[in-house]
Structures are given as C-alpha cells and as structure tokens.
Amino acid sequence: GNSVTQMEGPVTLSEEAFLTINCTYTATGYPSLFWYVQYPGEGLQLLLKATKADDKGSNKGFEATYRKETTSFHLEKGSVQVSDSAVYFCALIPKTSYDKVIFGPGTSLSVIP
Amino acid sequence: EPEVTQTPSHQVTQMGQEVILRCVPISNHLYFYWYRQILGQKVEFLVSFYNNEISEKSEIFDDQFSVERPDGSNFTLKIRSTKLEDSAMYFCASRETRQGSYNEQFFGPGTRLTVL
C-alpha cells in the first residue's frame, strides 16, 4: 500500500541551526510528494512539492528533493528561525488517486532563540 | 487571499449524539474533502466529494458518517451517533479542478471534536 514515514519528534533547534527532517515513502509507481506545515492554531499549508523524480521543491528557504532510488523526500533548511516552529507533515498523492493525500505522522519543530 | 473556513473551532458532545461539522470551501473550488487527525496520530483521509456525490471514501467513513453540500457555499460532515473514538481534529479541504496534473488542496484550520 501507500504510506509515509518521517522522523519522530519533537525536534528542538537553536535559531540559525541547520534543519533536516527525514521522510521516506512506500507507493505504487511514482507518486507526487509534498511537505505541509501546520503553525500553532492554524490549518495545514502546502510548503513545497515535487511531482517527479529528481525534482527539487523549494519555498521560504526550505528544500526537498524527490529521490526515487531511496524513496525519500527529506526536508532541509540551512538556517531556521523562531517563526519556523510548527508541525511538518510529509505527504504523497498516489498516481492511482488524485484525490487522496496520504500523510506522514508529522514532526514537531521548536526553534529557540 | 481566499481560504477554507470551518466552524466551530471546538465542539464538545456526548457519546451517541449527532454532530455536524461545517466548512466553507474556497468559492470557485469544485472538489471537497474531509480528513481527520486523532491526537498524536497522522492525518487520515475520510472522503472526497465532487458534483454532489462521494467520489472516494476510506474504510473509516462508515454508515455513521455522511457529507452534504446543502447550498452553494457550505460543505458539511455529519456523524450520526458519536463514539468516544470519534474524538479528533477534523480538517476540511477543497481543490479547484481535477484536469491535468496535481492541483493543491487547501485546508481549513480544523474543528476539534471531543466526545465525552
């Protein structure tokens, strides 16, 4: 079946530290891959996406590269800020269904000054 | 910027009672969704809705659940007889069109349902 695994949290970093949140997936064929972010008290927002192998999604200093060899889509940011504190969800949409977003469990990030 | 809204933000109900969660999708969107997140667990797909009918539903979406678009703006999720295990955050989402490649689903802020 289709599933997403991501590193357990919570993750606590100091401001300006380097961030990596690991994400791996299992899917039939080549799904589209996404990172969603949920800031405290808010809904889910699309952070970035990649729809085919070797694509790099980027937004707000965050990046993730679609690696089909390792079935991974790790999220990175070179220098985190306090305002990046949120829960990050890795997700996929299988090629068999444009409708269903399949989420990972989420990783909580806290950035301290 | 257009956004998906949901009401109420928090709903508390007694086991066995009916609840209706309301969503107002973005106005020109055609596809509507409900997801839920039990505390500490992942966000799970419940149902998708297009052209006034369900297009896909998960195993979770049993006969206790129903969805409706009663007018041109609202999209509702009804749980007929709530159980303790229905306690969760429920997210509504909408999407503009199905044609072509992936179109982003826009999510609302969620309704936290607590069943006592």
PDB file of C-alpha atoms in Angstrom:
ATOM      1  CA  GLY A   1       0.000   0.000   0.000  1.00  0.00           C
ATOM      2  CA  ASN A   2       0.853   3.669   0.113  1.00  0.00           C
ATOM      3  CA  SER A   3       2.415   5.107   3.235  1.00  0.00           C
ATOM      4  CA  VAL A   4       4.749   7.812   4.517  1.00  0.00           C
ATOM      5  CA  THR A   5       7.256   7.545   7.342  1.00  0.00           C
ATOM      6  CA  GLN A   6       9.016  10.502   8.891  1.00  0.00           C
ATOM      7  CA  MET A   7      11.370  11.020  11.767  1.00  0.00           C
ATOM      8  CA  GLU A   8       9.956  11.166  15.235  1.00  0.00           C
ATOM      9  CA  GLY A   9       9.845  14.449  17.015  1.00  0.00           C
ATOM     10  CA  PRO A  10       9.812  16.722  18.749  1.00  0.00           C
ATOM     11  CA  VAL A  11      12.853  18.391  17.301  1.00  0.00           C
ATOM     12  CA  THR A  12      14.328  21.356  19.158  1.00  0.00           C
ATOM     13  CA  LEU A  13      16.903  23.567  17.463  1.00  0.00           C
ATOM     14  CA  SER A  14      18.579  26.842  18.187  1.00  0.00           C
ATOM     15  CA  GLU A  15      17.964  29.750  15.847  1.00  0.00           C
ATOM     16  CA  GLU A  16      20.173  29.630  12.709  1.00  0.00           C
ATOM     17  CA  ALA A  17      20.792  25.901  13.068  1.00  0.00           C
ATOM     18  CA  PHE A  18      20.546  23.527  10.111  1.00  0.00           C
ATOM     19  CA  LEU A  19      17.342  21.519   9.841  1.00  0.00           C
ATOM     20  CA  THR A  20      16.775  18.096   8.355  1.00  0.00           C
ATOM     21  CA  ILE A  21      13.534  16.165   8.727  1.00  0.00           C
ATOM     22  CA  ASN A  22      13.726  12.745   7.130  1.00  0.00           C
ATOM     23  CA  CYS A  23      10.849  11.356   5.096  1.00  0.00           C
ATOM     24  CA  THR A  24      10.562   8.081   3.224  1.00  0.00           C
ATOM     25  CA  TYR A  25       7.617   6.687   1.365  1.00  0.00           C
ATOM     26  CA  THR A  26       6.115   3.498   0.006  1.00  0.00           C
ATOM     27  CA  ALA A  27       3.935   3.774  -3.053  1.00  0.00           C
ATOM     28  CA  THR A  28       2.908   2.033  -6.248  1.00  0.00           C
ATOM     29  CA  GLY A  29       4.548   3.814  -9.135  1.00  0.00           C
ATOM     30  CA  TYR A  30       5.821   7.339  -8.720  1.00  0.00           C
ATOM     31  CA  PRO A  31       3.623   9.494  -6.518  1.00  0.00           C
ATOM     32  CA  SER A  32       3.679  13.258  -6.131  1.00  0.00           C
ATOM     33  CA  LEU A  33       5.372  14.309  -2.895  1.00  0.00           C
ATOM     34  CA  PHE A  34       4.664  17.201  -0.558  1.00  0.00           C
ATOM     35  CA  TRP A  35       5.588  18.883   2.661  1.00  0.00           C
ATOM     36  CA  TYR A  36       2.781  20.541   4.600  1.00  0.00           C
ATOM     37  CA  VAL A  37       3.270  22.800   7.614  1.00  0.00           C
ATOM     38  CA  GLN A  38       0.876  23.479  10.455  1.00  0.00           C
ATOM     39  CA  TYR A  39       1.618  26.564  12.539  1.00  0.00           C
ATOM     40  CA  PRO A  40       0.108  26.698  16.028  1.00  0.00           C
ATOM     41  CA  GLY A  41      -3.639  27.200  15.867  1.00  0.00           C
ATOM     42  CA  GLU A  42      -3.752  27.159  12.075  1.00  0.00           C
ATOM     43  CA  GLY A  43      -4.637  24.753   9.287  1.00  0.00           C
ATOM     44  CA  LEU A  44      -2.388  22.742   7.028  1.00  0.00           C
ATOM     45  CA  GLN A  45      -0.461  24.776   4.456  1.00  0.00           C
ATOM     46  CA  LEU A  46       1.400  23.410   1.490  1.00  0.00           C
ATOM     47  CA  LEU A  47       5.083  24.227   1.971  1.00  0.00           C
ATOM     48  CA  LEU A  48       6.571  22.650  -1.157  1.00  0.00           C
ATOM     49  CA  LYS A  49       6.034  19.865  -3.637  1.00  0.00           C
ATOM     50  CA  ALA A  50       7.747  17.682  -6.243  1.00  0.00           C
ATOM     51  CA  THR A  51       5.870  15.733  -8.853  1.00  0.00           C
ATOM     52  CA  LYS A  52       8.593  13.613 -10.460  1.00  0.00           C
ATOM     53  CA  ALA A  53      11.928  12.025  -9.677  1.00  0.00           C
ATOM     54  CA  ASP A  54      14.879  14.396  -9.116  1.00  0.00           C
ATOM     55  CA  ASP A  55      12.575  17.419  -8.846  1.00  0.00           C
ATOM     56  CA  LYS A  56      13.513  19.828  -6.073  1.00  0.00           C
ATOM     57  CA  GLY A  57      10.738  21.674  -4.309  1.00  0.00           C
ATOM     58  CA  SER A  58      11.613  24.876  -2.507  1.00  0.00           C
ATOM     59  CA  ASN A  59       9.836  27.612  -0.582  1.00  0.00           C
ATOM     60  CA  LYS A  60      10.698  30.045   2.231  1.00  0.00           C
ATOM     61  CA  GLY A  61      14.251  28.679   2.402  1.00  0.00           C
ATOM     62  CA  PHE A  62      13.070  25.065   2.736  1.00  0.00           C
ATOM     63  CA  GLU A  63      14.078  22.469   0.158  1.00  0.00           C
ATOM     64  CA  ALA A  64      13.348  18.828  -0.551  1.00  0.00           C
ATOM     65  CA  THR A  65      14.471  16.611  -3.439  1.00  0.00           C
ATOM     66  CA  TYR A  66      12.459  13.693  -4.803  1.00  0.00           C
ATOM     67  CA  ARG A  67      14.806  10.682  -4.661  1.00  0.00           C
ATOM     68  CA  LYS A  68      13.244   7.623  -6.244  1.00  0.00           C
ATOM     69  CA  GLU A  69      16.346   5.465  -5.613  1.00  0.00           C
ATOM     70  CA  THR A  70      15.968   5.863  -1.872  1.00  0.00           C
ATOM     71  CA  THR A  71      12.207   6.627  -1.929  1.00  0.00           C
ATOM     72  CA  SER A  72      12.918   9.714   0.135  1.00  0.00           C
ATOM     73  CA  PHE A  73      11.910  13.370   0.295  1.00  0.00           C
ATOM     74  CA  HIS A  74      13.899  14.874   3.162  1.00  0.00           C
ATOM     75  CA  LEU A  75      13.128  18.440   4.207  1.00  0.00           C
ATOM     76  CA  GLU A  76      16.069  20.792   4.777  1.00  0.00           C
ATOM     77  CA  LYS A  77      16.651  24.388   5.734  1.00  0.00           C
ATOM     78  CA  GLY A  78      20.019  25.991   6.154  1.00  0.00           C
ATOM     79  CA  SER A  79      19.163  28.407   8.952  1.00  0.00           C
ATOM     80  CA  VAL A  80      15.964  28.065  10.935  1.00  0.00           C
ATOM     81  CA  GLN A  81      14.137  30.918  12.627  1.00  0.00           C
ATOM     82  CA  VAL A  82      11.852  31.023  15.645  1.00  0.00           C
ATOM     83  CA  SER A  83       8.948  31.595  13.242  1.00  0.00           C
ATOM     84  CA  ASP A  84       9.596  28.155  11.688  1.00  0.00           C
ATOM     85  CA  SER A  85       8.312  26.476  14.848  1.00  0.00           C
ATOM     86  CA  ALA A  86       5.470  24.274  13.639  1.00  0.00           C
ATOM     87  CA  VAL A  87       4.492  20.716  12.828  1.00  0.00           C
ATOM     88  CA  TYR A  88       5.757  19.456   9.466  1.00  0.00           C
ATOM     89  CA  PHE A  89       3.964  16.715   7.546  1.00  0.00           C
ATOM     90  CA  CYS A  90       5.432  14.765   4.673  1.00  0.00           C
ATOM     91  CA  ALA A  91       2.741  13.538   2.298  1.00  0.00           C
ATOM     92  CA  LEU A  92       2.104  11.903  -1.035  1.00  0.00           C
ATOM     93  CA  ILE A  93      -0.634  11.607  -3.605  1.00  0.00           C
ATOM     94  CA  PRO A  94      -0.541   8.253  -5.372  1.00  0.00           C
ATOM     95  CA  LYS A  95      -0.758   8.185  -9.145  1.00  0.00           C
ATOM     96  CA  THR A  96      -3.805   5.958  -8.734  1.00  0.00           C
ATOM     97  CA  SER A  97      -5.772   8.676  -6.969  1.00  0.00           C
ATOM     98  CA  TYR A  98      -5.575  12.403  -7.486  1.00  0.00           C
ATOM     99  CA  ASP A  99      -7.882  12.878  -4.555  1.00  0.00           C
ATOM    100  CA  LYS A 100      -6.330  11.253  -1.551  1.00  0.00           C
ATOM    101  CA  VAL A 101      -3.459  12.918   0.262  1.00  0.00           C
ATOM    102  CA  ILE A 102      -1.610  10.388   2.412  1.00  0.00           C
ATOM    103  CA  PHE A 103       0.179  11.991   5.332  1.00  0.00           C
ATOM    104  CA  GLY A 104       3.074  11.000   7.496  1.00  0.00           C
ATOM    105  CA  PRO A 105       2.725  11.293  11.279  1.00  0.00           C
ATOM    106  CA  GLY A 106       4.173  14.792  11.461  1.00  0.00           C
ATOM    107  CA  THR A 107       7.298  16.154  13.111  1.00  0.00           C
ATOM    108  CA  SER A 108       7.062  18.937  15.650  1.00  0.00           C
ATOM    109  CA  LEU A 109       9.819  21.542  15.396  1.00  0.00           C
ATOM    110  CA  SER A 110      10.603  24.075  18.077  1.00  0.00           C
ATOM    111  CA  VAL A 111      13.201  26.749  17.376  1.00  0.00           C
ATOM    112  CA  ILE A 112      14.553  28.573  20.402  1.00  0.00           C
ATOM    113  CA  PRO A 113      16.298  31.970  20.326  1.00  0.00           C
TER     114      PRO A 113
ATOM    115  CA  GLU B   1      -6.411  35.648  -0.028  1.00  0.00           C
ATOM    116  CA  PRO B   2      -9.255  33.107  -0.247  1.00  0.00           C
ATOM    117  CA  GLU B   3      -9.252  30.481   2.461  1.00  0.00           C
ATOM    118  CA  VAL B   4     -11.219  27.497   3.686  1.00  0.00           C
ATOM    119  CA  THR B   5     -13.085  28.190   6.902  1.00  0.00           C
ATOM    120  CA  GLN B   6     -14.520  25.742   9.418  1.00  0.00           C
ATOM    121  CA  THR B   7     -16.978  26.077  12.274  1.00  0.00           C
ATOM    122  CA  PRO B   8     -16.990  25.533  15.136  1.00  0.00           C
ATOM    123  CA  SER B   9     -13.340  25.524  16.108  1.00  0.00           C
ATOM    124  CA  HIS B  10     -14.124  23.211  19.018  1.00  0.00           C
ATOM    125  CA  GLN B  11     -17.180  21.005  19.518  1.00  0.00           C
ATOM    126  CA  VAL B  12     -17.882  19.051  22.675  1.00  0.00           C
ATOM    127  CA  THR B  13     -20.626  16.429  22.591  1.00  0.00           C
ATOM    128  CA  GLN B  14     -21.948  13.460  24.495  1.00  0.00           C
ATOM    129  CA  MET B  15     -21.469   9.938  23.167  1.00  0.00           C
ATOM    130  CA  GLY B  16     -24.408   8.927  20.994  1.00  0.00           C
ATOM    131  CA  GLN B  17     -25.263  12.460  19.950  1.00  0.00           C
ATOM    132  CA  GLU B  18     -25.258  13.690  16.377  1.00  0.00           C
ATOM    133  CA  VAL B  19     -22.808  16.375  15.336  1.00  0.00           C
ATOM    134  CA  ILE B  20     -22.487  18.428  12.180  1.00  0.00           C
ATOM    135  CA  LEU B  21     -19.167  19.983  11.300  1.00  0.00           C
ATOM    136  CA  ARG B  22     -19.311  22.829   8.855  1.00  0.00           C
ATOM    137  CA  CYS B  23     -16.917  24.018   6.204  1.00  0.00           C
ATOM    138  CA  VAL B  24     -16.977  26.815   3.678  1.00  0.00           C
ATOM    139  CA  PRO B  25     -14.624  25.866   0.826  1.00  0.00           C
ATOM    140  CA  ILE B  26     -12.981  28.404  -1.452  1.00  0.00           C
ATOM    141  CA  SER B  27     -15.709  29.726  -3.717  1.00  0.00           C
ATOM    142  CA  ASN B  28     -14.542  28.542  -7.159  1.00  0.00           C
ATOM    143  CA  HIS B  29     -13.398  25.133  -5.990  1.00  0.00           C
ATOM    144  CA  LEU B  30     -15.160  22.004  -7.176  1.00  0.00           C
ATOM    145  CA  TYR B  31     -13.665  19.179  -5.084  1.00  0.00           C
ATOM    146  CA  PHE B  32     -14.160  18.888  -1.370  1.00  0.00           C
ATOM    147  CA  TYR B  33     -12.585  16.664   1.268  1.00  0.00           C
ATOM    148  CA  TRP B  34     -12.682  15.703   4.900  1.00  0.00           C
ATOM    149  CA  TYR B  35      -9.683  14.415   6.824  1.00  0.00           C
ATOM    150  CA  ARG B  36      -9.266  13.673  10.479  1.00  0.00           C
ATOM    151  CA  GLN B  37      -6.372  13.550  12.918  1.00  0.00           C
ATOM    152  CA  ILE B  38      -6.719  11.653  16.153  1.00  0.00           C
ATOM    153  CA  LEU B  39      -4.498  13.237  18.782  1.00  0.00           C
ATOM    154  CA  GLY B  40      -0.924  12.105  18.354  1.00  0.00           C
ATOM    155  CA  GLN B  41      -1.658  10.241  15.130  1.00  0.00           C
ATOM    156  CA  LYS B  42      -1.404  11.018  11.442  1.00  0.00           C
ATOM    157  CA  VAL B  43      -3.869  12.956   9.321  1.00  0.00           C
ATOM    158  CA  GLU B  44      -6.186  10.425   7.610  1.00  0.00           C
ATOM    159  CA  PHE B  45      -8.334  10.813   4.520  1.00  0.00           C
ATOM    160  CA  LEU B  46     -12.050  10.312   5.118  1.00  0.00           C
ATOM    161  CA  VAL B  47     -13.926  11.245   1.969  1.00  0.00           C
ATOM    162  CA  SER B  48     -13.842  13.209  -1.254  1.00  0.00           C
ATOM    163  CA  PHE B  49     -16.885  14.848  -2.839  1.00  0.00           C
ATOM    164  CA  TYR B  50     -17.491  16.144  -6.340  1.00  0.00           C
ATOM    165  CA  ASN B  51     -20.570  17.084  -8.313  1.00  0.00           C
ATOM    166  CA  ASN B  52     -22.811  16.414  -5.339  1.00  0.00           C
ATOM    167  CA  GLU B  53     -21.684  12.880  -4.746  1.00  0.00           C
ATOM    168  CA  ILE B  54     -18.951  10.997  -2.955  1.00  0.00           C
ATOM    169  CA  SER B  55     -16.068  10.172  -5.309  1.00  0.00           C
ATOM    170  CA  GLU B  56     -13.939   8.209  -2.857  1.00  0.00           C
ATOM    171  CA  LYS B  57     -14.140   7.218   0.794  1.00  0.00           C
ATOM    172  CA  SER B  58     -11.917   5.426   3.240  1.00  0.00           C
ATOM    173  CA  GLU B  59     -12.671   2.461   5.467  1.00  0.00           C
ATOM    174  CA  ILE B  60     -13.106   4.900   8.348  1.00  0.00           C
ATOM    175  CA  PHE B  61     -16.050   6.547   6.588  1.00  0.00           C
ATOM    176  CA  ASP B  62     -18.742   4.081   7.607  1.00  0.00           C
ATOM    177  CA  ASP B  63     -22.525   4.436   7.787  1.00  0.00           C
ATOM    178  CA  GLN B  64     -22.247   6.751  10.778  1.00  0.00           C
ATOM    179  CA  PHE B  65     -20.737   9.424   8.561  1.00  0.00           C
ATOM    180  CA  SER B  66     -22.344  11.454   5.815  1.00  0.00           C
ATOM    181  CA  VAL B  67     -21.435  14.525   3.813  1.00  0.00           C
ATOM    182  CA  GLU B  68     -23.581  17.104   2.153  1.00  0.00           C
ATOM    183  CA  ARG B  69     -23.355  20.321   0.239  1.00  0.00           C
ATOM    184  CA  PRO B  70     -26.681  21.815   1.301  1.00  0.00           C
ATOM    185  CA  ASP B  71     -26.237  25.080  -0.573  1.00  0.00           C
ATOM    186  CA  GLY B  72     -23.740  26.785  -2.827  1.00  0.00           C
ATOM    187  CA  SER B  73     -21.230  27.528  -0.116  1.00  0.00           C
ATOM    188  CA  ASN B  74     -21.283  25.042   2.764  1.00  0.00           C
ATOM    189  CA  PHE B  75     -19.898  21.517   2.935  1.00  0.00           C
ATOM    190  CA  THR B  76     -20.840  19.512   5.995  1.00  0.00           C
ATOM    191  CA  LEU B  77     -19.735  16.332   7.738  1.00  0.00           C
ATOM    192  CA  LYS B  78     -22.354  14.650   9.901  1.00  0.00           C
ATOM    193  CA  ILE B  79     -21.653  11.970  12.457  1.00  0.00           C
ATOM    194  CA  ARG B  80     -24.966  10.361  13.393  1.00  0.00           C
ATOM    195  CA  SER B  81     -24.132   8.743  16.712  1.00  0.00           C
ATOM    196  CA  THR B  82     -20.765   9.812  18.028  1.00  0.00           C
ATOM    197  CA  LYS B  83     -18.404   7.399  19.720  1.00  0.00           C
ATOM    198  CA  LEU B  84     -15.502   8.147  22.026  1.00  0.00           C
ATOM    199  CA  GLU B  85     -13.089   7.183  19.266  1.00  0.00           C
ATOM    200  CA  ASP B  86     -14.515   9.904  17.011  1.00  0.00           C
ATOM    201  CA  SER B  87     -12.686  12.468  19.130  1.00  0.00           C
ATOM    202  CA  ALA B  88     -10.226  14.062  16.743  1.00  0.00           C
ATOM    203  CA  MET B  89      -9.359  17.152  14.738  1.00  0.00           C
ATOM    204  CA  TYR B  90     -11.375  17.232  11.521  1.00  0.00           C
ATOM    205  CA  PHE B  91      -9.962  19.114   8.546  1.00  0.00           C
ATOM    206  CA  CYS B  92     -11.910  20.231   5.521  1.00  0.00           C
ATOM    207  CA  ALA B  93     -10.113  20.837   2.226  1.00  0.00           C
ATOM    208  CA  SER B  94     -11.039  21.979  -1.254  1.00  0.00           C
ATOM    209  CA  ARG B  95      -9.452  21.906  -4.685  1.00  0.00           C
ATOM    210  CA  GLU B  96     -10.137  23.813  -7.852  1.00  0.00           C
ATOM    211  CA  THR B  97     -10.104  21.270 -10.640  1.00  0.00           C
ATOM    212  CA  ARG B  98      -9.132  17.730 -11.477  1.00  0.00           C
ATOM    213  CA  GLN B  99      -7.833  18.227 -15.007  1.00  0.00           C
ATOM    214  CA  GLY B 100      -4.157  17.971 -15.732  1.00  0.00           C
ATOM    215  CA  SER B 101      -1.612  17.497 -13.037  1.00  0.00           C
ATOM    216  CA  TYR B 102      -1.988  17.800  -9.330  1.00  0.00           C
ATOM    217  CA  ASN B 103      -3.870  20.809  -8.015  1.00  0.00           C
ATOM    218  CA  GLU B 104      -3.259  21.842  -4.456  1.00  0.00           C
ATOM    219  CA  GLN B 105      -5.760  21.006  -1.780  1.00  0.00           C
ATOM    220  CA  PHE B 106      -6.334  23.973   0.513  1.00  0.00           C
ATOM    221  CA  PHE B 107      -7.011  23.040   4.105  1.00  0.00           C
ATOM    222  CA  GLY B 108      -9.100  24.735   6.737  1.00  0.00           C
ATOM    223  CA  PRO B 109      -7.956  25.310  10.335  1.00  0.00           C
ATOM    224  CA  GLY B 110      -9.834  22.277  11.618  1.00  0.00           C
ATOM    225  CA  THR B 111     -12.591  21.535  14.104  1.00  0.00           C
ATOM    226  CA  ARG B 112     -11.589  19.779  17.290  1.00  0.00           C
ATOM    227  CA  LEU B 113     -14.314  17.304  18.225  1.00  0.00           C
ATOM    228  CA  THR B 114     -14.367  15.994  21.782  1.00  0.00           C
ATOM    229  CA  VAL B 115     -16.778  13.149  22.574  1.00  0.00           C
ATOM    230  CA  LEU B 116     -17.440  12.594  26.269  1.00  0.00           C
TER     231      LEU B 116
END
